Tab-separated table of C-alpha atoms in Angstrom:
chain	number	residue	atom	x	y	z
A	12	MET	CA	7.892	-38.756	14.991
A	13	LYS	CA	5.920	-41.823	13.836
A	14	LEU	CA	2.613	-42.892	13.330
A	15	THR	CA	2.082	-46.540	14.553
A	16	ASP	CA	-0.839	-49.296	15.073
A	17	ALA	CA	-2.812	-48.634	17.685
A	18	GLY	CA	-2.603	-51.978	19.067
A	19	ALA	CA	0.590	-53.383	18.209
A	20	SER	CA	2.025	-49.872	20.402
A	21	GLY	CA	-0.570	-49.431	23.106
A	22	TRP	CA	-4.088	-47.176	23.339
A	23	SER	CA	-1.012	-44.857	25.764
A	24	ALA	CA	1.173	-43.642	22.675
A	25	ALA	CA	-2.262	-43.124	20.260
A	26	GLY	CA	-3.727	-41.181	22.730
A	27	GLN	CA	-0.349	-39.040	23.090
A	28	LEU	CA	-0.688	-38.504	19.796
A	29	ASN	CA	-4.754	-37.535	19.187
A	30	PHE	CA	-3.646	-35.204	22.371
A	31	TRP	CA	-1.151	-32.929	20.681
A	32	ALA	CA	-2.617	-33.517	16.641
A	33	LEU	CA	-5.339	-30.713	18.405
A	34	PRO	CA	-2.876	-27.840	19.047
A	35	ALA	CA	-0.516	-28.437	16.206
A	36	VAL	CA	-4.110	-28.213	14.159
A	37	ALA	CA	-4.587	-25.006	16.000
A	38	VAL	CA	-0.981	-23.698	15.404
A	39	ALA	CA	-1.025	-24.491	12.159
A	40	ALA	CA	-4.274	-22.455	12.150
A	41	VAL	CA	-2.826	-19.514	13.079
A	42	ALA	CA	0.555	-19.581	11.792
A	43	GLY	CA	-1.940	-20.031	7.820
A	44	ALA	CA	-3.772	-17.220	8.876
A	45	THR	CA	-0.899	-15.150	10.069
A	46	LEU	CA	1.404	-15.861	7.332
A	47	VAL	CA	-2.158	-14.172	5.048
A	48	VAL	CA	-2.011	-10.764	6.807
A	49	VAL	CA	1.531	-10.946	6.631
A	50	SER	CA	2.474	-11.776	2.822
A	51	GLY	CA	-0.875	-11.869	1.474
A	52	SER	CA	-2.475	-9.726	-1.724
A	53	PRO	CA	-4.705	-6.507	-1.954
A	54	THR	CA	-7.154	-8.887	-3.668
A	55	SER	CA	-6.556	-11.748	-1.128
A	56	LEU	CA	-7.150	-9.379	1.395
A	57	ALA	CA	-10.511	-7.700	-0.165
A	58	VAL	CA	-12.515	-11.136	-0.398
A	59	LEU	CA	-11.583	-11.396	3.270
A	60	GLY	CA	-13.112	-7.706	4.101
A	61	GLU	CA	-16.271	-9.226	2.077
A	62	LEU	CA	-16.174	-11.734	3.932
A	63	GLY	CA	-16.621	-9.645	7.005
A	64	PHE	CA	-13.033	-9.659	8.177
A	65	PRO	CA	-12.215	-6.327	9.801
A	66	GLU	CA	-9.840	-4.293	7.572
A	67	ILE	CA	-6.337	-5.141	7.935
A	68	SER	CA	-3.988	-1.394	7.911
A	69	ALA	CA	-0.293	-1.759	6.897
A	70	ARG	CA	1.160	-0.690	10.204
A	71	ARG	CA	-0.237	-3.808	11.486
A	72	ARG	CA	0.694	-6.476	8.321
A	73	ALA	CA	4.068	-4.249	9.906
A	74	ARG	CA	3.812	-5.769	13.026
A	75	ALA	CA	2.407	-9.010	12.425
A	76	ASN	CA	5.307	-9.731	10.123
A	77	GLY	CA	7.523	-8.668	12.497
A	78	LEU	CA	6.298	-10.995	15.403
A	79	VAL	CA	6.537	-13.685	13.353
A	80	TRP	CA	10.097	-13.195	13.043
A	81	ALA	CA	11.471	-12.676	15.992
A	82	GLY	CA	9.173	-15.951	16.978
A	83	ILE	CA	11.444	-17.565	14.500
A	84	GLY	CA	14.704	-15.810	15.903
A	85	LEU	CA	13.896	-16.878	19.570
A	86	LEU	CA	12.984	-21.039	18.083
A	87	MET	CA	16.265	-20.805	16.727
A	88	VAL	CA	17.894	-19.570	19.056
A	89	HIS	CA	15.562	-22.273	21.798
A	90	PHE	CA	16.830	-25.403	19.840
A	91	THR	CA	20.380	-24.520	19.183
A	92	ALA	CA	21.272	-23.014	23.231
A	93	PRO	CA	24.143	-25.456	23.923
A	94	ALA	CA	25.940	-23.429	20.908
A	95	PHE	CA	25.648	-20.355	22.516
A	96	ALA	CA	27.008	-21.636	26.211
A	97	VAL	CA	30.103	-19.730	25.803
A	98	VAL	CA	28.859	-16.636	24.487
A	99	PRO	CA	28.592	-13.915	27.599
A	100	GLY	CA	24.874	-13.695	29.006
A	101	GLY	CA	23.518	-17.046	27.262
A	102	PRO	CA	21.373	-18.391	24.739
A	103	VAL	CA	18.509	-15.953	26.774
A	104	VAL	CA	20.666	-12.598	26.384
A	105	VAL	CA	21.375	-14.389	23.089
A	106	GLY	CA	17.863	-14.985	22.059
A	107	LEU	CA	16.256	-11.510	23.113
A	108	VAL	CA	19.246	-9.550	20.834
A	109	PHE	CA	18.738	-11.802	18.228
A	110	ALA	CA	14.987	-11.705	17.706
A	111	LEU	CA	14.290	-8.283	19.498
A	112	GLY	CA	17.486	-7.232	16.121
A	113	LEU	CA	15.536	-9.883	12.892
A	114	GLY	CA	11.620	-8.408	15.075
A	115	LEU	CA	12.500	-4.469	14.286
A	116	GLY	CA	14.914	-5.009	11.046
A	117	THR	CA	11.669	-6.856	9.136
A	118	MET	CA	8.731	-4.291	10.885
A	119	ARG	CA	10.601	-1.616	9.561
A	120	LEU	CA	11.232	-3.463	5.666
A	121	HIS	CA	7.818	-4.909	5.603
A	122	LEU	CA	5.982	-1.467	5.996
A	123	ALA	CA	8.715	-0.311	3.756
A	124	ALA	CA	7.760	-2.471	0.098
A	125	LEU	CA	4.480	-4.058	1.269
A	126	GLU	CA	3.363	-3.152	-1.975
A	127	HIS	CA	5.753	-4.543	-3.626
A	128	GLU	CA	5.048	-8.534	-4.462
A	129	ALA	CA	8.269	-9.591	-5.224
A	130	TYR	CA	9.617	-9.111	-1.475
A	131	ARG	CA	6.312	-10.919	-0.057
A	132	SER	CA	7.028	-14.165	-2.168
A	133	PHE	CA	9.891	-13.885	-1.290
A	134	ASN	CA	9.323	-13.642	2.366
A	135	LEU	CA	7.648	-16.192	2.138
A	136	VAL	CA	10.359	-18.135	1.014
A	137	ALA	CA	12.722	-16.570	4.098
A	138	MET	CA	9.871	-18.080	6.009
A	139	LEU	CA	9.421	-21.229	4.673
A	140	LEU	CA	13.297	-21.937	5.049
A	141	ALA	CA	13.258	-21.278	8.257
A	142	ALA	CA	9.651	-23.027	8.854
A	143	GLY	CA	11.507	-25.981	7.880
A	144	SER	CA	14.539	-25.634	9.629
A	145	ILE	CA	13.083	-25.829	12.921
A	146	ALA	CA	11.283	-28.328	12.241
A	147	SER	CA	13.859	-30.572	11.832
A	148	MET	CA	15.735	-28.807	14.827
A	149	SER	CA	12.732	-29.812	16.987
A	150	ILE	CA	12.787	-33.732	15.448
A	151	THR	CA	15.826	-34.634	15.080
A	152	PRO	CA	17.243	-37.379	16.324
A	153	THR	CA	21.058	-36.980	15.837
A	154	GLY	CA	21.493	-35.320	19.146
A	155	ASP	CA	24.438	-32.685	19.200
A	156	TRP	CA	24.390	-32.042	16.023
A	157	TRP	CA	25.317	-28.015	16.655
A	158	ALA	CA	28.340	-28.752	17.758
A	159	HIS	CA	29.033	-30.118	13.851
A	160	ASN	CA	27.496	-27.703	11.127
A	161	PHE	CA	24.061	-26.739	10.774
A	162	SER	CA	23.864	-29.326	7.604
A	163	THR	CA	23.777	-32.220	9.918
A	164	LEU	CA	20.361	-31.635	10.039
A	165	GLY	CA	19.410	-33.148	6.769
A	166	THR	CA	21.714	-36.198	7.158
A	167	SER	CA	19.533	-38.541	9.428
A	168	ASP	CA	17.195	-39.801	6.761
A	169	ASP	CA	14.077	-39.309	8.275
A	170	PHE	CA	10.986	-36.405	8.182
A	171	ALA	CA	13.915	-34.541	9.957
A	172	ALA	CA	15.939	-34.435	7.539
A	173	MET	CA	13.275	-33.718	4.947
A	174	CYS	CA	12.385	-30.862	6.493
A	175	PHE	CA	15.486	-28.910	6.393
A	176	ASN	CA	17.331	-30.751	2.562
A	177	LEU	CA	13.190	-29.904	1.171
A	178	ALA	CA	12.896	-26.179	3.034
A	179	VAL	CA	16.779	-25.549	1.750
A	180	THR	CA	15.791	-26.616	-1.709
A	181	MET	CA	13.059	-25.116	-2.437
A	182	SER	CA	13.847	-21.602	-1.343
A	183	GLY	CA	16.509	-21.820	-3.012
A	184	LEU	CA	15.088	-22.746	-6.699
A	185	GLY	CA	12.539	-19.610	-5.197
A	186	MET	CA	15.438	-17.043	-4.733
A	187	ALA	CA	17.218	-18.255	-8.136
A	188	LEU	CA	14.017	-17.794	-9.701
A	189	LEU	CA	12.785	-14.630	-8.117
A	190	GLY	CA	15.851	-12.748	-9.478
A	191	PRO	CA	15.121	-11.286	-11.595
A	192	ALA	CA	12.414	-9.467	-9.937
A	193	LEU	CA	13.361	-8.530	-7.013
A	194	SER	CA	16.146	-6.417	-9.466
A	195	ALA	CA	13.515	-4.820	-11.555
A	196	SER	CA	13.688	-1.592	-9.536
A	197	LEU	CA	16.952	-1.292	-10.444
A	198	ARG	CA	16.109	-0.417	-14.181
A	199	SER	CA	15.717	3.098	-13.189
A	200	GLU	CA	18.017	5.611	-15.093
A	201	ARG	CA	17.951	7.460	-10.866
A	202	PHE	CA	20.415	4.006	-9.773
A	203	GLY	CA	22.398	5.294	-12.590
A	204	LEU	CA	23.381	1.171	-13.896
A	205	ARG	CA	26.975	-0.011	-15.107
A	206	ARG	CA	26.699	-1.400	-18.529
A	207	GLY	CA	25.849	-5.318	-17.403
A	208	GLY	CA	25.629	-3.746	-13.903
A	209	LEU	CA	22.077	-5.747	-13.672
A	210	THR	CA	23.307	-8.833	-15.561
A	211	ALA	CA	26.169	-9.504	-12.766
A	212	ILE	CA	23.130	-9.017	-9.988
A	213	ARG	CA	21.032	-11.632	-11.352
A	214	VAL	CA	24.177	-13.855	-12.090
A	215	LEU	CA	25.424	-13.864	-8.842
A	216	ILE	CA	21.401	-14.307	-6.774
A	217	ALA	CA	20.684	-17.122	-9.478
A	218	PHE	CA	24.487	-18.635	-8.458
A	219	ILE	CA	23.237	-18.180	-4.578
A	220	GLY	CA	20.007	-20.421	-5.039
A	221	ALA	CA	21.301	-22.552	-7.338
A	222	SER	CA	24.251	-23.046	-4.066
A	223	LEU	CA	21.507	-23.136	-1.815
A	224	MET	CA	19.972	-26.250	-3.825
A	225	GLY	CA	23.206	-28.638	-3.993
A	226	VAL	CA	23.036	-27.928	-0.089
A	227	GLY	CA	20.140	-29.440	-0.125
A	228	ILE	CA	20.144	-32.027	-2.628
A	229	VAL	CA	23.289	-33.306	-1.078
A	230	PRO	CA	23.451	-34.127	2.384
A	231	ILE	CA	26.731	-33.700	4.210
A	232	ASP	CA	27.207	-36.730	4.941
A	233	GLY	CA	26.924	-38.043	1.207
A	234	ALA	CA	29.746	-36.639	-1.121
A	235	THR	CA	31.234	-34.026	2.078
A	236	ASP	CA	33.348	-32.196	-0.743
A	237	LEU	CA	30.774	-31.385	-2.869
A	238	HIS	CA	28.107	-30.232	-0.244
A	239	ASN	CA	31.141	-27.605	1.333
A	240	LEU	CA	31.264	-26.555	-2.282
A	241	PHE	CA	27.597	-25.295	-2.409
A	242	ALA	CA	28.212	-23.899	0.648
A	243	CYS	CA	31.270	-21.775	0.093
A	244	GLY	CA	29.977	-21.256	-3.651
A	245	ALA	CA	26.513	-19.344	-1.267
A	246	ALA	CA	28.895	-17.591	0.947
A	247	ALA	CA	31.658	-16.619	-1.677
A	248	GLY	CA	28.432	-15.273	-4.388
A	249	PHE	CA	26.811	-13.579	-1.626
A	250	ALA	CA	30.121	-11.540	-0.491
A	251	VAL	CA	31.402	-10.462	-4.093
A	252	LEU	CA	27.001	-9.511	-5.146
A	253	ALA	CA	27.522	-7.013	-1.550
A	254	LEU	CA	30.976	-5.991	-2.285
A	255	GLY	CA	30.824	-4.755	-5.462
A	256	VAL	CA	26.948	-3.411	-4.835
A	257	GLN	CA	29.296	0.364	-6.144
A	258	VAL	CA	30.466	-1.206	-8.616
A	259	TRP	CA	26.614	-3.050	-10.591
A	260	ALA	CA	25.663	1.094	-9.885
A	261	ARG	CA	26.613	5.011	-9.400
A	262	ARG	CA	23.456	6.063	-7.772
A	263	MET	CA	22.698	3.146	-4.921
A	264	PRO	CA	21.026	4.357	-1.364
A	265	ARG	CA	23.518	5.032	0.330
A	266	SER	CA	21.219	2.802	2.902
A	267	LEU	CA	21.486	-0.332	1.117
A	268	VAL	CA	25.113	0.155	1.206
A	269	LEU	CA	25.822	0.646	4.568
A	270	PHE	CA	23.315	-2.412	5.013
A	271	SER	CA	25.962	-4.017	2.693
A	272	TYR	CA	29.285	-3.271	3.712
A	273	GLY	CA	27.325	-3.868	7.600
A	274	ALA	CA	26.945	-7.501	6.516
A	275	LEU	CA	30.064	-8.488	5.438
A	276	ALA	CA	31.487	-6.860	8.500
A	277	VAL	CA	29.277	-9.166	10.352
A	278	GLU	CA	30.014	-11.772	8.318
A	279	VAL	CA	33.545	-11.282	9.085
A	280	ALA	CA	33.395	-11.151	12.582
A	281	ALA	CA	31.023	-14.641	12.666
A	282	MET	CA	34.124	-15.913	10.603
A	283	VAL	CA	36.736	-14.633	12.716
A	284	ALA	CA	34.640	-15.272	16.142
A	285	TYR	CA	34.281	-18.985	15.095
A	286	ASP	CA	37.238	-20.216	13.354
A	287	GLY	CA	40.374	-17.200	15.353
A	288	LEU	CA	39.049	-16.746	18.730
A	289	LYS	CA	36.866	-20.330	18.644
A	290	ILE	CA	33.853	-18.206	20.697
A	291	PHE	CA	31.287	-20.590	18.868
A	292	ASN	CA	31.369	-23.138	16.606
A	293	LEU	CA	30.474	-23.577	12.854
A	294	THR	CA	26.767	-23.557	13.556
A	295	VAL	CA	26.587	-20.487	14.732
A	296	PHE	CA	27.928	-19.024	11.670
A	297	GLU	CA	26.358	-20.682	9.347
A	298	ILE	CA	23.025	-19.072	11.065
A	299	VAL	CA	24.636	-15.682	10.574
A	300	ALA	CA	25.084	-16.335	7.083
A	301	PHE	CA	22.208	-17.648	5.973
A	302	THR	CA	20.237	-14.852	7.549
A	303	LEU	CA	22.312	-12.420	6.527
A	304	VAL	CA	21.754	-13.363	2.870
A	305	PHE	CA	18.247	-13.262	3.039
A	306	ALA	CA	18.010	-10.278	5.368
A	307	TRP	CA	20.226	-8.307	2.566
A	308	LEU	CA	17.984	-9.860	-0.536
A	309	ILE	CA	14.499	-8.564	1.542
A	310	ALA	CA	16.462	-5.170	2.135
A	311	LEU	CA	17.383	-5.175	-1.691
A	312	VAL	CA	13.910	-4.734	-3.285
A	313	ALA	CA	12.714	-3.089	0.086
A	314	ILE	CA	14.573	-0.046	-0.044
A	315	THR	CA	15.413	0.845	-4.350
A	316	ALA	CA	11.400	-0.299	-4.288
A	317	THR	CA	11.033	2.880	-1.771
A	318	ALA	CA	13.436	5.108	-3.430
A	319	PRO	CA	13.037	8.568	-4.029
A	320	ARG	CA	11.474	8.807	-7.851
A	321	VAL	CA	12.751	11.310	-10.509
A	322	SER	CA	10.052	11.149	-13.354
A	323	GLU	CA	11.756	9.807	-16.513
A	324	GLY	CA	12.217	12.358	-20.216
A	325	ALA	CA	11.545	15.105	-17.105
A	326	THR	CA	12.381	19.396	-18.883
A	327	GLU	CA	13.155	22.140	-16.722
A	328	PRO	CA	11.049	22.909	-15.110
A	329	ASP	CA	8.285	25.722	-16.382
A	330	ALA	CA	8.921	29.463	-15.116
A	331	THR	CA	4.875	29.839	-13.854
A	332	ALA	CA	5.609	27.283	-11.701
A	333	ILE	CA	8.372	28.393	-10.028
A	334	ALA	CA	6.548	31.631	-9.692
A	335	ALA	CA	3.940	30.063	-9.035
A	336	PRO	CA	5.035	29.501	-4.928
A	337	VAL	CA	6.254	33.539	-4.958
A	338	SER	CA	3.088	34.698	-5.697
A	339	THR	CA	1.745	32.934	-2.999
A	340	LEU	CA	4.015	33.911	0.085
A	341	ALA	CA	3.278	38.045	-1.600
A	342	GLY	CA	-0.293	37.325	0.178
A	343	PRO	CA	-3.377	38.862	-1.031
A	344	ALA	CA	-3.037	41.340	-4.429
A	345	ARG	CA	-4.215	45.505	-3.754
A	346	HIS	CA	-6.037	47.684	-6.637
A	347	VAL	CA	-4.743	50.731	-6.831
A	348	PRO	CA	-6.430	53.669	-7.895
A	349	VAL	CA	-4.368	55.721	-10.653
A	350	ARG	CA	-4.265	59.181	-10.391
A	351	ALA	CA	-6.056	61.199	-13.769
A	352	ARG	CA	-2.665	62.673	-14.202
A	353	ALA	CA	-0.631	60.243	-14.063
A	354	ARG	CA	0.967	58.702	-17.453
A	355	TYR	CA	1.298	54.908	-16.456
A	356	VAL	CA	2.471	53.542	-12.722
A	357	GLY	CA	4.900	51.110	-12.021
A	358	MET	CA	7.674	50.083	-9.307
A	359	ARG	CA	9.073	53.369	-8.066
A	360	SER	CA	12.610	54.354	-9.237
A	361	ALA	CA	15.972	55.003	-8.382
A	362	PRO	CA	16.070	59.197	-8.139
A	363	THR	CA	12.245	58.382	-6.470
A	364	ARG	CA	13.901	56.142	-3.818
A	365	ALA	CA	16.710	58.003	-3.465
A	366	ALA	CA	14.351	60.998	-2.898
A	367	VAL	CA	13.415	58.958	0.419
A	368	PRO	CA	14.748	61.793	3.498
A	369	ALA	CA	17.865	60.277	4.645
A	370	SER	CA	17.048	61.617	8.480
A	371	ARG	CA	14.307	58.456	8.976
A	372	GLY	CA	16.256	56.067	10.403
A	373	PRO	CA	16.099	52.603	10.186
A	374	GLY	CA	12.813	50.975	11.092
A	375	THR	CA	11.323	54.246	11.269
A	376	ARG	CA	7.898	53.435	8.853
A	377	GLN	CA	6.264	56.014	6.785
A	378	PRO	CA	2.556	57.539	7.677
A	379	ALA	CA	0.289	55.770	5.135
A	380	SER	CA	-0.694	59.089	3.124
A	381	ALA	CA	3.163	59.185	2.692
A	382	ARG	CA	3.354	55.906	1.572
A	383	ARG	CA	-0.155	56.534	-0.663
A	384	ARG	CA	1.415	59.392	-1.975
A	385	SER	CA	4.811	57.451	-3.081
A	386	ALA	CA	3.165	55.188	-4.845
A	387	LEU	CA	0.995	56.685	-7.271
A	388	THR	CA	3.200	59.069	-7.960
A	389	ALA	CA	3.502	59.678	-12.557
A	390	PHE	CA	6.724	58.625	-13.718
A	391	PRO	CA	8.858	59.704	-17.077
A	392	ASP	CA	7.128	60.191	-20.027
A	393	LYS	CA	7.898	57.036	-22.050
A	394	PRO	CA	6.642	54.167	-20.427
A	395	PRO	CA	9.195	51.180	-20.012
A	396	ASP	CA	8.884	47.854	-22.145
A	397	GLY	CA	5.996	46.336	-22.331
A	398	CYS	CA	3.675	49.189	-20.532
A	399	THR	CA	1.184	50.993	-21.813
A	400	HIS	CA	-0.365	53.957	-21.410
A	401	PRO	CA	-3.431	53.721	-19.672
A	402	SER	CA	-6.925	55.096	-21.264
A	403	PRO	CA	-7.450	59.042	-21.365
A	404	ARG	CA	-9.053	61.223	-18.814
A	405	GLY	CA	-12.793	60.965	-19.058
A	406	ALA	CA	-12.490	57.301	-21.090
A	407	GLY	CA	-13.068	55.650	-17.352
A	408	SER	CA	-17.283	55.784	-18.327
A	409	SER	CA	-16.752	51.724	-19.514
A	410	PRO	CA	-16.028	48.219	-16.775
A	411	ILE	CA	-13.543	47.901	-18.875
A	412	ASP	CA	-11.989	50.859	-19.358
A	413	ARG	CA	-12.346	51.310	-15.770
A	414	ALA	CA	-10.929	48.385	-14.660
A	415	GLN	CA	-7.462	49.427	-16.934
A	416	ARG	CA	-7.219	52.613	-15.072
A	417	THR	CA	-5.989	49.877	-11.337
A	418	VAL	CA	-2.709	48.724	-10.723
A	419	VAL	CA	-2.215	45.560	-8.232
A	420	TRP	CA	0.341	47.033	-5.746
């Protein structure tokens, strides 16, 4: 799209431009408001509340994020529809499946890691790459660019190429800078980091980001070999990062491990479908690879930030803390008066239990009077360790002495 003089091109072109200007501004305003809702900090949302806007819950923000990513997935398939013509069901089925999976996955991840500032920032970085790519797809003059590769969008030397190259470069820079924040939760002792594991993760994330910057800075129609080297470097860095997920830490969350191996399996399957079976072209493989890299990094911060926490420096639990629930389950205590002839009161000893008539079968309850007498049976003269004799007979004149003549049964 180029802005031209109305006198040179005629009033029809100017009218057409003015016709599309208002919807474009409206769409931009809606997109900006959605991004504020999706990735806004608690401070920014508090400002909106002070202005009279209704409170937005975390679940609604997660749904909005899922809808945004589902729309991005549909638009990406829409602008590359001919590339999916050979897939069973065509671009319609591919678009629905891709949008549904992307929307549901990002919604769950957003709900889990919404409070993590690094996640919200990286989510915006990923949206920046997607928005720049879609903008370039919609206005590129390169024709059937999907028949070649994804990087063809950056070869037209116009506004469309600038959108693509700038989006790829800035997203790579954001990834490299946010690497330490994305992996900050791994420093917790609950993950059991190996020596040098955290450094390796951050170096690989920075390497992937730098490789993406190289893809955007060096177009494929310029230095083709160097461009391909950057692209292969990003793919290799992600493969090493995901494959060694259990090498970097001994106790990585199981969900992250499964997601890492699943992402590698999808990438290998896409490579086989492209290079071996010729089901689709290089463009589809590159879209799948880009999506997996950003999805894995989002999953890294979402899963590690919400893993069950173990307080550092925790000691053995206190005995009173363990006994408290047991006493709660035992029910309320009942105070039973002590016989005057009894020396002390405690649990029934083994001889007392043996004195229970053998004729009483299982499930037969004693009368209440018998149970009370057995509870108040006198014991030998010597009390067990820790027990004391009750007050002598007639010493119950004071409230304290009367309290000593009761027992919790």
